Coordinates of C-alpha atoms in Angstrom, one line a residue:
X1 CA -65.1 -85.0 -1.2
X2 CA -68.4 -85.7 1.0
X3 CA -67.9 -82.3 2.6
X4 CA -67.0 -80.5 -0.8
X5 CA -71.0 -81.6 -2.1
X6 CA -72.7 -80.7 0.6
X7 CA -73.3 -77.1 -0.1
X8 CA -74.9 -77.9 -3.2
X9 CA -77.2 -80.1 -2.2
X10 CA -79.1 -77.8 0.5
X11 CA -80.3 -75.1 -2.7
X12 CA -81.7 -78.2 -4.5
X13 CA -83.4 -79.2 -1.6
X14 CA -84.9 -75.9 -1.0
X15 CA -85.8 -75.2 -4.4
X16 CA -87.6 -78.6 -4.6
X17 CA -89.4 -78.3 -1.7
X18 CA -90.5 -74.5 -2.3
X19 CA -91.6 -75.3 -6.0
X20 CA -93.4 -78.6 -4.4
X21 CA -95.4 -75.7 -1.5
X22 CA -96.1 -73.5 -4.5
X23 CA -98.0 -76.0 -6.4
X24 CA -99.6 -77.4 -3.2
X25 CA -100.7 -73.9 -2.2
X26 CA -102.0 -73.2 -6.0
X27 CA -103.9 -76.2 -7.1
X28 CA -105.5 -76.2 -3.3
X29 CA -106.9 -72.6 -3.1
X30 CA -108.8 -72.7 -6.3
X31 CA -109.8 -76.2 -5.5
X32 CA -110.7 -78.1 -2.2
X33 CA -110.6 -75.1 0.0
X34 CA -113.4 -73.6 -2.4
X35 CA -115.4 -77.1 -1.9
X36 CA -115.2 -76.6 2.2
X37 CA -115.6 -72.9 2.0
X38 CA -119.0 -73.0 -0.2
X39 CA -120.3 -75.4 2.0
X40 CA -119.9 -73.5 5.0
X41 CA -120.6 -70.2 4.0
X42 CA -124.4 -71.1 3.2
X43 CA -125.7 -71.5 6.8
X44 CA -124.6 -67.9 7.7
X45 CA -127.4 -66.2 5.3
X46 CA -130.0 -68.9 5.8
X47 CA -132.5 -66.5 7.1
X48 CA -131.9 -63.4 5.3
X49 CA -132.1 -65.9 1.7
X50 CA -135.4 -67.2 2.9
X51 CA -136.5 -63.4 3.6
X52 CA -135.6 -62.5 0.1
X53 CA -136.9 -64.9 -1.1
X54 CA -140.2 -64.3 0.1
X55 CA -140.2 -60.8 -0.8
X56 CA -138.9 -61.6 -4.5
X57 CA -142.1 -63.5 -5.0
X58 CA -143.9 -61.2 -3.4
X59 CA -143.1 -58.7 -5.3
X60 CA -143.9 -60.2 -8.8
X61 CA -147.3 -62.1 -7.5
X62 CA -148.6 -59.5 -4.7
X63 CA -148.8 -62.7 -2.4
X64 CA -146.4 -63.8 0.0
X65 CA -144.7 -67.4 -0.4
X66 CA -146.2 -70.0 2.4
X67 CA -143.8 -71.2 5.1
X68 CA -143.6 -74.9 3.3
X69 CA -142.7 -73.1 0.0
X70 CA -139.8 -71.4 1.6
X71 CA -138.4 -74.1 3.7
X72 CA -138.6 -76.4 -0.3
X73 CA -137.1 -73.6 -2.1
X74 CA -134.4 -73.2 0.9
X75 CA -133.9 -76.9 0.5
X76 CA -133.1 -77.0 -3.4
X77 CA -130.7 -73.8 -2.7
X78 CA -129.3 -75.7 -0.4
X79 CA -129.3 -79.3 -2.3
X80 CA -128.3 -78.0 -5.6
X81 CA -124.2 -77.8 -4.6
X82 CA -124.3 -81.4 -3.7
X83 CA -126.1 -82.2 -7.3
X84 CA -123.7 -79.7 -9.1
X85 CA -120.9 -81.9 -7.4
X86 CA -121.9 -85.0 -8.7
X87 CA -122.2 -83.5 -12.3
X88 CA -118.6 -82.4 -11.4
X89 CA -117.3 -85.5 -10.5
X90 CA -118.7 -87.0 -13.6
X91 CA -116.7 -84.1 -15.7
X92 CA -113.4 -84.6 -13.6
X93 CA -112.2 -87.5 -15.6
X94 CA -112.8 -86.2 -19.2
X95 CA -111.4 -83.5 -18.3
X96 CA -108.4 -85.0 -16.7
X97 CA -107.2 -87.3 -19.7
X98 CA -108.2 -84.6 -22.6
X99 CA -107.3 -80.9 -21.0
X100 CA -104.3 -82.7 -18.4
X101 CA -104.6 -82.0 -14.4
X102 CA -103.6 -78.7 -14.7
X103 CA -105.3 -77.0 -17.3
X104 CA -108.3 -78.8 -15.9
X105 CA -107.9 -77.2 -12.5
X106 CA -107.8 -73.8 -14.4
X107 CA -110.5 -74.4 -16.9
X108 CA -112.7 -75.3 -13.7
X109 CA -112.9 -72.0 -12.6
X110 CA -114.7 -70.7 -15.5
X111 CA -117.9 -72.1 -12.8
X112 CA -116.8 -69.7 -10.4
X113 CA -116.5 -66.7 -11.8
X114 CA -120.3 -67.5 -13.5
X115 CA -121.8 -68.4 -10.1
X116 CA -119.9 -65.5 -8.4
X117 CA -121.8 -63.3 -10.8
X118 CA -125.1 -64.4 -10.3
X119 CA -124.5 -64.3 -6.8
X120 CA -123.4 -60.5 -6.8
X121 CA -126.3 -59.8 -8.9
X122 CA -129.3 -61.8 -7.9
X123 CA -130.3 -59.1 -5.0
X124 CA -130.3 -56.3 -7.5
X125 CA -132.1 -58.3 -10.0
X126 CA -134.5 -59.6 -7.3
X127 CA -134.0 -63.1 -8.8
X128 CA -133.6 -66.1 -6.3
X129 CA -133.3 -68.4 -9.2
X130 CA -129.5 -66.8 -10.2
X131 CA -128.9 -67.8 -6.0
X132 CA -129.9 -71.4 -7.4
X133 CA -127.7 -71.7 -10.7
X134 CA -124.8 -70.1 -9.0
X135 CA -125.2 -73.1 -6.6
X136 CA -125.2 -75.6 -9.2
X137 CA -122.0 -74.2 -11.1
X138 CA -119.9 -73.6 -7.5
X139 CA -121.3 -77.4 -6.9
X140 CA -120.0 -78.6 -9.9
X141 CA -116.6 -76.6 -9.6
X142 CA -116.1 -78.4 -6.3
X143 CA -116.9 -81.8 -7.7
X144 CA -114.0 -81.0 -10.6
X145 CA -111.8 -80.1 -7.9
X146 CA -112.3 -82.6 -5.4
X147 CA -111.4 -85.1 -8.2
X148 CA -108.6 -83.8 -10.1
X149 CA -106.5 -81.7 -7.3
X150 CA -105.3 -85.0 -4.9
X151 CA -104.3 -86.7 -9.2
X152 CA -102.2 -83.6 -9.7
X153 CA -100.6 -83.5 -6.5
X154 CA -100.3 -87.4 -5.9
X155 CA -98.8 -87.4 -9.6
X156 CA -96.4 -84.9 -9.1
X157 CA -95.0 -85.7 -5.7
X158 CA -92.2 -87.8 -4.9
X159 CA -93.2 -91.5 -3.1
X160 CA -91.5 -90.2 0.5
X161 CA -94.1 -87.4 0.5
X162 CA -97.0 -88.8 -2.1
X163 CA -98.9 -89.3 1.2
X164 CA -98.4 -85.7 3.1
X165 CA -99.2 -83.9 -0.2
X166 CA -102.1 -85.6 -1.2
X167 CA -103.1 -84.9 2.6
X168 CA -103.2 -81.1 1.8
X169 CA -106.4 -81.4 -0.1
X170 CA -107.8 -82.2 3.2
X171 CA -106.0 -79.1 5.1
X172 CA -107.4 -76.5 2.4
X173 CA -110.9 -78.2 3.2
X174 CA -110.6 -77.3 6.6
X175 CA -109.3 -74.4 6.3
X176 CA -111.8 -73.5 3.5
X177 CA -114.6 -74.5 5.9
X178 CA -112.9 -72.2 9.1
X179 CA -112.9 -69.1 6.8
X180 CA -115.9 -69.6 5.6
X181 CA -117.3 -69.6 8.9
X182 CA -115.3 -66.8 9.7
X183 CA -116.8 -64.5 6.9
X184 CA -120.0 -65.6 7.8
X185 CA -120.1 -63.8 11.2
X186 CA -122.7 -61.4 11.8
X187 CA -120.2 -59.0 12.1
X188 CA -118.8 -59.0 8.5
X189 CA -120.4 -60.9 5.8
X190 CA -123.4 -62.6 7.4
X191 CA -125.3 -59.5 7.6
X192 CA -128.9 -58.7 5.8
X193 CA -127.3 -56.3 3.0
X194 CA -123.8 -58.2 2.6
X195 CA -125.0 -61.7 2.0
X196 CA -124.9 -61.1 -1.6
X197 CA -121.3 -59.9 -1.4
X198 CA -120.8 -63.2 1.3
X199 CA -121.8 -65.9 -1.7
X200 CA -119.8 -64.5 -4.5
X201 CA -116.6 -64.1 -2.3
X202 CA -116.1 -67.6 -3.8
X203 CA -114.5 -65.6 -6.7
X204 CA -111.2 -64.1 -4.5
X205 CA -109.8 -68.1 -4.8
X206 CA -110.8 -68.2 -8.1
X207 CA -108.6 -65.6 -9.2
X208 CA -105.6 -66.5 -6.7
X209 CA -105.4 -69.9 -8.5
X210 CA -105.6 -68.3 -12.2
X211 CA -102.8 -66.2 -11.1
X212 CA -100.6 -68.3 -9.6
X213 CA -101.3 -72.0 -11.1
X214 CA -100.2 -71.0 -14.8
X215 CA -96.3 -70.5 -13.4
X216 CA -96.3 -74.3 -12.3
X217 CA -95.4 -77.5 -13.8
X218 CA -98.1 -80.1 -14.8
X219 CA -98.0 -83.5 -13.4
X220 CA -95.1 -85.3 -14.9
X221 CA -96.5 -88.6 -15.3
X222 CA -99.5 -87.3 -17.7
X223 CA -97.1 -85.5 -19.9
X224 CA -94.7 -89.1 -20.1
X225 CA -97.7 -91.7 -20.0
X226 CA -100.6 -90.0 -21.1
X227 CA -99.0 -87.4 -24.1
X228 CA -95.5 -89.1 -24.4
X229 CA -94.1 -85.8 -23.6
X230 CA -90.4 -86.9 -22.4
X231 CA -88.6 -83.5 -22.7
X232 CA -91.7 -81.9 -20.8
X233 CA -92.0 -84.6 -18.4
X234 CA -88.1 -84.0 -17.6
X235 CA -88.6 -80.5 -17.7
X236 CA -91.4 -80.5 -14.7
X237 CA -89.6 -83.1 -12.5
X238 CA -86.2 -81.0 -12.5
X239 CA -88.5 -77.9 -11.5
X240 CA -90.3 -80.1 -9.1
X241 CA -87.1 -81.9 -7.7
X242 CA -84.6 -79.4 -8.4
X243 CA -81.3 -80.1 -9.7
X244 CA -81.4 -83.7 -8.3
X245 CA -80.1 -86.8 -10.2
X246 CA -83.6 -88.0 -11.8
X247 CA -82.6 -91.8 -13.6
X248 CA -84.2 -93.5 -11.2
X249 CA -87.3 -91.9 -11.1
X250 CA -87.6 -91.6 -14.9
X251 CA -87.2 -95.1 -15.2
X252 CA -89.8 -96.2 -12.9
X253 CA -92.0 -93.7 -14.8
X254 CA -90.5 -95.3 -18.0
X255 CA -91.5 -98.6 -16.6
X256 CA -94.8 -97.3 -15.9
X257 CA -95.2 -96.1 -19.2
X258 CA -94.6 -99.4 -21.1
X259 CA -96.9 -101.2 -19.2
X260 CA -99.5 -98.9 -19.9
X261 CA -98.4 -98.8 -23.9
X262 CA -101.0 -98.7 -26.4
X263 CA -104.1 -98.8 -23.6
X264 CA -106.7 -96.2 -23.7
X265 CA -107.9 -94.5 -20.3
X266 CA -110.5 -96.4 -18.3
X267 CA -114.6 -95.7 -18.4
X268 CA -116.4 -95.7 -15.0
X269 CA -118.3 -99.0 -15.5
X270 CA -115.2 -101.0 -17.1
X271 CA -113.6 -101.2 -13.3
X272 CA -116.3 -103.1 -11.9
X273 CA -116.2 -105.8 -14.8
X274 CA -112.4 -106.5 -14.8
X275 CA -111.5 -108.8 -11.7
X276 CA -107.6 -107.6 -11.6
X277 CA -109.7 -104.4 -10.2
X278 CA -111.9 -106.3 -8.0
X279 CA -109.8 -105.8 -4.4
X280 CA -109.1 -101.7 -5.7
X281 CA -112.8 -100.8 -6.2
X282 CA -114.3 -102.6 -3.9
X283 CA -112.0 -100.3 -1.3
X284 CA -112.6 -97.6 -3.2
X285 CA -116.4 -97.9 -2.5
X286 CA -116.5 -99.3 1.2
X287 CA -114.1 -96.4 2.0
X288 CA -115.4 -93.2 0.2
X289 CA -119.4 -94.4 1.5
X290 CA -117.9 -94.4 5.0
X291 CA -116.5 -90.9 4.7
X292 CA -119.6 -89.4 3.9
X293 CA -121.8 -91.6 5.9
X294 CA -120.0 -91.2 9.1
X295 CA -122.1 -88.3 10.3
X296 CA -119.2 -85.8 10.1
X297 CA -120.4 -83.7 7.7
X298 CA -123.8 -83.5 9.2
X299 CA -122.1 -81.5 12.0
X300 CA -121.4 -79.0 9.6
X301 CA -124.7 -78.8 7.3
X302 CA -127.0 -78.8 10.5
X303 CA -124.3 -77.6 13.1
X304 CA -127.0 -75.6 14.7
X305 CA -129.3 -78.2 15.5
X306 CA -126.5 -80.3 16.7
X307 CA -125.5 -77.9 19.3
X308 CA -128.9 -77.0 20.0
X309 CA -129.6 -80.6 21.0
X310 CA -126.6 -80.3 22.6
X311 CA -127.3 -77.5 25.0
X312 CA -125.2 -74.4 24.0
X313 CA -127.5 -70.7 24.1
X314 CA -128.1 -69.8 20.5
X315 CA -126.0 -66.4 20.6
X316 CA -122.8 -68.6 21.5
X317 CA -124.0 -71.2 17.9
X318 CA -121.7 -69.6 15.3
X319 CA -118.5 -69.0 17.8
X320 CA -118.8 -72.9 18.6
X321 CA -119.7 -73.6 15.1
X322 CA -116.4 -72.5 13.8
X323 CA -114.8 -74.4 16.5
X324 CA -115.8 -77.8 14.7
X325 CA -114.0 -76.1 11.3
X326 CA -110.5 -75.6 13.6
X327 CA -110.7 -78.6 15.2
X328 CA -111.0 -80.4 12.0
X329 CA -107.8 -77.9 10.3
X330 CA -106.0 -78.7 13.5
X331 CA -106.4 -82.8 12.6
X332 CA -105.8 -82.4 9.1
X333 CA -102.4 -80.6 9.6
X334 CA -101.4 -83.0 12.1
X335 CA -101.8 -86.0 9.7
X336 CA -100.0 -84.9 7.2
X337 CA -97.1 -84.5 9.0
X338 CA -97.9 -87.6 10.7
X339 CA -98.7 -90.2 7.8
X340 CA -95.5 -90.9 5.9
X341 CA -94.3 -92.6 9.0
X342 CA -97.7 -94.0 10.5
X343 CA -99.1 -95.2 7.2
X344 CA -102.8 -94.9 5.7
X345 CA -104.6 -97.7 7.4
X346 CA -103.0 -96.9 10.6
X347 CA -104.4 -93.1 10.5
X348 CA -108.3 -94.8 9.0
X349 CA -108.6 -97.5 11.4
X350 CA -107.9 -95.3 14.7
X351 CA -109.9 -92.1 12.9
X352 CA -113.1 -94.8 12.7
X353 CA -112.4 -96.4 16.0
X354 CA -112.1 -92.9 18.2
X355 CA -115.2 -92.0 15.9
X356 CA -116.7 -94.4 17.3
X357 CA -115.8 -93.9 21.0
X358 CA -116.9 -90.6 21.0
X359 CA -120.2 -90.5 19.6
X360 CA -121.2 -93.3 21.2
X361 CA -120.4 -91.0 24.2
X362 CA -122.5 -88.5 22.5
X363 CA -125.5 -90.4 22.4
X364 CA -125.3 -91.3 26.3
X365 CA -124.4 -87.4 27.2
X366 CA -127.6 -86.4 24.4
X367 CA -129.9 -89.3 26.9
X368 CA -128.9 -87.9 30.1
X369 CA -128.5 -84.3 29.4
X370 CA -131.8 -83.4 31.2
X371 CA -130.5 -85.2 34.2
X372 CA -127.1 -83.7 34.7
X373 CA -126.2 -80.6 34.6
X374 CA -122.7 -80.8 32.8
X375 CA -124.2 -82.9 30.5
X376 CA -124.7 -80.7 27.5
X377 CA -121.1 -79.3 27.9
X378 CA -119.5 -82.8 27.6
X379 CA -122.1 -83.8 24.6
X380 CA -120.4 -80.2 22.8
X381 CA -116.8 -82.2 23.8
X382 CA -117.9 -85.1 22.2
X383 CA -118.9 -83.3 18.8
X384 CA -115.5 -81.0 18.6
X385 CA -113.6 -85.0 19.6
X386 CA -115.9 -86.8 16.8
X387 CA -114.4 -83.7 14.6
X388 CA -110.9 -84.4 15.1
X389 CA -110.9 -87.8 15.1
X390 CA -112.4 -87.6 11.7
X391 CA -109.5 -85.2 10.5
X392 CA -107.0 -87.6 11.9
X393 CA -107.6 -90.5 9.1
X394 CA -111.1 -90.7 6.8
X395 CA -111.2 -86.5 6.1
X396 CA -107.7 -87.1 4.0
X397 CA -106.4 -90.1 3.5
X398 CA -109.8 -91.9 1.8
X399 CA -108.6 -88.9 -1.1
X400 CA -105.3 -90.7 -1.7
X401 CA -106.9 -94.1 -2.4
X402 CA -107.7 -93.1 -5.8
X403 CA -104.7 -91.9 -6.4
X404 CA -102.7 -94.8 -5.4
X405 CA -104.7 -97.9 -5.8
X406 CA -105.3 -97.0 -9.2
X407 CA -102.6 -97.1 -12.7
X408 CA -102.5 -94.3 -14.3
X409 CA -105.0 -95.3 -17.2
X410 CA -107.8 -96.4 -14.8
X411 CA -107.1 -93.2 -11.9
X412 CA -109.7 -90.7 -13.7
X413 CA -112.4 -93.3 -13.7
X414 CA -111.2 -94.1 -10.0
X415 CA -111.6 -90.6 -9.2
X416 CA -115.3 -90.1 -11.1
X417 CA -116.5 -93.8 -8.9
X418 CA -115.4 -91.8 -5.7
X419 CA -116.5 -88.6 -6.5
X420 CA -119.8 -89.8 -7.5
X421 CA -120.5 -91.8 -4.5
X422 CA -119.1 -88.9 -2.5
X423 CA -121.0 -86.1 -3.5
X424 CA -124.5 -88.5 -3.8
X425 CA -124.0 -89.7 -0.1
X426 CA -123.7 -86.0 1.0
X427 CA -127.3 -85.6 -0.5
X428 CA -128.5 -88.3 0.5
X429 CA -127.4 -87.2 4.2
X430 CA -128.3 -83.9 4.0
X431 CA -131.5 -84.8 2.8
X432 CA -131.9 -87.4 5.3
X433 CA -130.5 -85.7 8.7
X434 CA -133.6 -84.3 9.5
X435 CA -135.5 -86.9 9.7
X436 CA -133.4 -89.1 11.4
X437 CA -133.0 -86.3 13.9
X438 CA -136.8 -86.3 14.2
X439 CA -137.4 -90.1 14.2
X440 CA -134.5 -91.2 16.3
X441 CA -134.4 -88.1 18.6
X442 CA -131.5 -88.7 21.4
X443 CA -129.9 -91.6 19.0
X444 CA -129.8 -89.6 15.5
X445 CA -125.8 -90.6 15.7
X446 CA -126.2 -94.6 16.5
X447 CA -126.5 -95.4 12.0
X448 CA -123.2 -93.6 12.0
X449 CA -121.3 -95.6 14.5
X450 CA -121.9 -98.4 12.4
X451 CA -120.8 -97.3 9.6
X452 CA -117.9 -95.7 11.7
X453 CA -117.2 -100.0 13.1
X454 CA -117.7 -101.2 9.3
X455 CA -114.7 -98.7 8.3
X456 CA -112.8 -99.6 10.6
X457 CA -113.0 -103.2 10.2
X458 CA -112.7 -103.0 6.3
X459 CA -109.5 -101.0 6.8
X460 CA -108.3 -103.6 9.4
X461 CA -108.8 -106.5 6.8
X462 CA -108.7 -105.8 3.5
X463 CA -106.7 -102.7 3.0
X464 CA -103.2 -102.8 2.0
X465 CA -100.2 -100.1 3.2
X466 CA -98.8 -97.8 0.4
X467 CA -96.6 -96.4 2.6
X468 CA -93.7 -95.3 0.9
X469 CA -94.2 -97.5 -2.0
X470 CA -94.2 -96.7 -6.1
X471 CA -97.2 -97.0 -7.7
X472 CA -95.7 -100.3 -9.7
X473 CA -94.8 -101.7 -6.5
X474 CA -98.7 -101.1 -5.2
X475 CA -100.0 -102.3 -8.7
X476 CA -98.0 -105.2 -8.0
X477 CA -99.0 -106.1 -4.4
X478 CA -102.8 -105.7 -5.5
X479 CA -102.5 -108.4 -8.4
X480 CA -100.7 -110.4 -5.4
X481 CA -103.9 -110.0 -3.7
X482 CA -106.4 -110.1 -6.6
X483 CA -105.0 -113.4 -7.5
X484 CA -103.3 -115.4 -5.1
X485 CA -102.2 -118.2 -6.8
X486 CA -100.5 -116.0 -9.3
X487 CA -97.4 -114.2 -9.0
X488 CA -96.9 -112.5 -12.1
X489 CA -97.7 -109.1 -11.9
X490 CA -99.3 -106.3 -13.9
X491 CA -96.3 -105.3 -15.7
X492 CA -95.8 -108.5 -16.8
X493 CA -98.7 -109.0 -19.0
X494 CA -101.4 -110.5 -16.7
X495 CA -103.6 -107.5 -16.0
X496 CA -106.6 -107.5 -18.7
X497 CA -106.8 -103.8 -19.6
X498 CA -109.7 -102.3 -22.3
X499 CA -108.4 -101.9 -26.0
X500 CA -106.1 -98.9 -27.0
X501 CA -109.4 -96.3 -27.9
X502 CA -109.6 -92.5 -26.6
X503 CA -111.2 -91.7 -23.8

């Protein structure tokens, strides 16, 4: 009989795990691959933006801009995705409970196609404030994103692969930040006339995910928990998991869904007054600050600088430059297939601890560079190791913590706490970089070890394992820990949760 039901069982298998790619691919090439790839593609056209610039108000005063003018104007262009992103991340959990993950992910590109737009047309118009709104709208498009595609995917996953998939949001950064580097080359979209045609490129993932996401489920639990939806929750987990028996993930969902019966979704502010929350968003915080403090991304804003400090001739910049965004795609793909059996705090506390080793390295190879002759080549080493090290744990799995430390009535709100304090760290950094470069010379890198140390320890400590759990079993352990002395969990009636309102 065994041998009789095996034939059936390899289609089901396939067609879950091809439906399960398809969505992956969809929601992640309208979403986090268009956050890394506008954040890359802006460095290529830095001095052909200034130049028009310059010319633009040159043009309408008869005077030219001073240097200092540029350089602020260069700086708001440059600011203003960071700000849109924070906007973003405010939006992404509105969005989330009243339009659904999916819908929202679609909706989210109406941004895009406005900022490609202005982008496309700002040359011809001679207008370098359409280069500055188109900014702000592909900033707050990646903030949406960055929020609501690791919910729709961690959702809609099985527990076995929760982890891998919600690691893919990370992958189609990398990868978003490689091909933006890629079209940014000199030798096809970072040219004086093309640079127009370089921003609004944005658009092409736009429309791949307008085309493609529509054909695709939604995220089962929303349609169960948050609309009641039974026959379309059923209907998306059979297309999800194939033909599969489904009883006992419905009734974990089920289960889910009564102890969330009659609540109304989370605001922001109400996690940090309710102490059955206390242990989540206190991780939440420590963890999502440490991603963006931990110097990574400054590699990628100021990569230039870096490896100038470091050494390498400034016609060999952009080639090494999109060996950081490789490195990190490299990391990211390994981890995903790595963290169902290593587990999240395994992957953050060695991610943070080889961070650490290597740009402390750094800052000794920056000291000595002028003394040694190999010196520059193995501070370059150390930048491309810091990159991978930070692709093997903080780059993706400090976007599953939302996901699964979170019920579903307080994950929006999660996801708005990290995506605020994401996106204003990122300022913050950017803004601060060059200073810290300029004050601290040789040991720009020695604020982000610490931070690198503090991750590692918090992880060590005070992070529990998800691995492989359901999100009841996770809500569970995190009362456990919340309350010691208690042992009934949140299921049972013990977690306070805000009266049943609308969002």
């Amino acid at each position: 009989m065994e041998d009789e039901q095996e034939p059936p069982l390899q289609p089901r298998k396939q067609t879950q795990g091809r439906v399960l790619l398809q969505t992956v691919c969809a929601a992640g090439i309208g979403g986090t691959f268009q956050f890394g790839y506008n954040l890359s593609i802006i460095n290529a056209p830095t001095a052909h933006i200034q130049e028009f610039t310059n010319q633009t108000w040159q043009a309408r005063t008869g005077q030219p801009l001073p240097d200092h003018l540029i350089l602020v104007i260069w700086s708001l262009i440059v600011s203003l995705y960071p700000l849109g992103g924070l906007f973003g991340a405010l939006l992404a959990g509105p969005l989330a409970v009243m339009l659904g993950r999916k819908k929202s992910l679609l909706v989210n590109n109406v941004f895009v196609v406005a900022a490609a737009i202005l982008f496309g047309f700002s040359h011809r118009a001679g207008s370098f404030e359409m280069i500055m709104l188109g900014r702000l709208l592909v900033g707050v498009s990646a903030g949406v994103s960055m929020s609501i595609q690791p919910m729709y995917l961690g959702e809609s996953a099985p527990k076995e692969f929760r982890g891998a998939v919600a690691m893919t949001s990370a992958i189609f950064t990398a990868l978003g930040i490689v091909m933006g580097q890629v079209v940014g080359l000199r030798e096809l979209l970072g040219g004086r006339q093309s640079w127009p045609l370089l921003l609004a490129s944005c658009l092409v993932p736009g429309v791949l995910q307008l085309a493609s996401l529509p054909l695709l489920p939604e995220s089962p639990r929303y349609l169960l928990i948050d609309r009641g939806d039974t026959e379309a929750c059923l209907a998306a987990l059979q297309r999800l998991r194939g033909t599969e028996d489904l009883a006992a993930e419905l009734a974990e969902l089920e289960e889910e869904r009564a102890a969330c019966q009659g609540l109304r979704a989370w605001r922001p502010w109400e996690l940090f007054q309710d102490r059955t929350l206390r242990r989540q968003v206190v991780s939440l915080v420590v963890l999502a600050s440490a991603m963006e403090l931990c110097g990574n991304d400054s590699v990628y804003a100021y990569a230039s600088s870096v490896f100038g400090e470091a050494g390498v001739p400034r016609e060999k910049v952009q080639y090494a430059i999109i060996g950081t965004g490789c490195c990190e795609l490299l990391t990211a793909c390994i981890s995903c297939m790595v963290i169902e059996r290593a587990g999240r705090r395994v992957l953050l506390i060695g991610g943070y601890c080889l961070m650490t080793c290597w740009g402390s390295i750094f800052t000794v190879a920056l000291c000595l560079q002028s003394s040694f002759p190999w010196m520059p080549y193995l501070a370059m080493s150390c930048i491309f190791a810091f990159i991978l090290s930070f692709g093997i744990g903080p780059a993706g799995v400090t976007g599953i913590l939302a996901t699964e430390l979170f019920d579903q009535m307080a994950r929006p709100a999660a996801y708005m706490v990290c995506g605020a304090l994401m996106w204003t760290m990122l300022f913050l950094v950017g803004l601060g970089f060059p200073f810290l470069m300029e004050g601290l010379s040789y040991f720009l890198y020695v604020p982000f070890l610490v931070v690198c140390v503090c991750g590692a320890l918090y992880t060590g400590f005070f992070l529990p394992e998800t691995k492989g759990k359901t999100f009841l079993e996770i809500s569970e352990e995190l009362h456990r820990l919340n309350f010691p002395g208690r042992s009934q969990g949140p299921s049972g009636g013990a977690r306070r949760s805000p009266s049943p309102r609308s969002y």
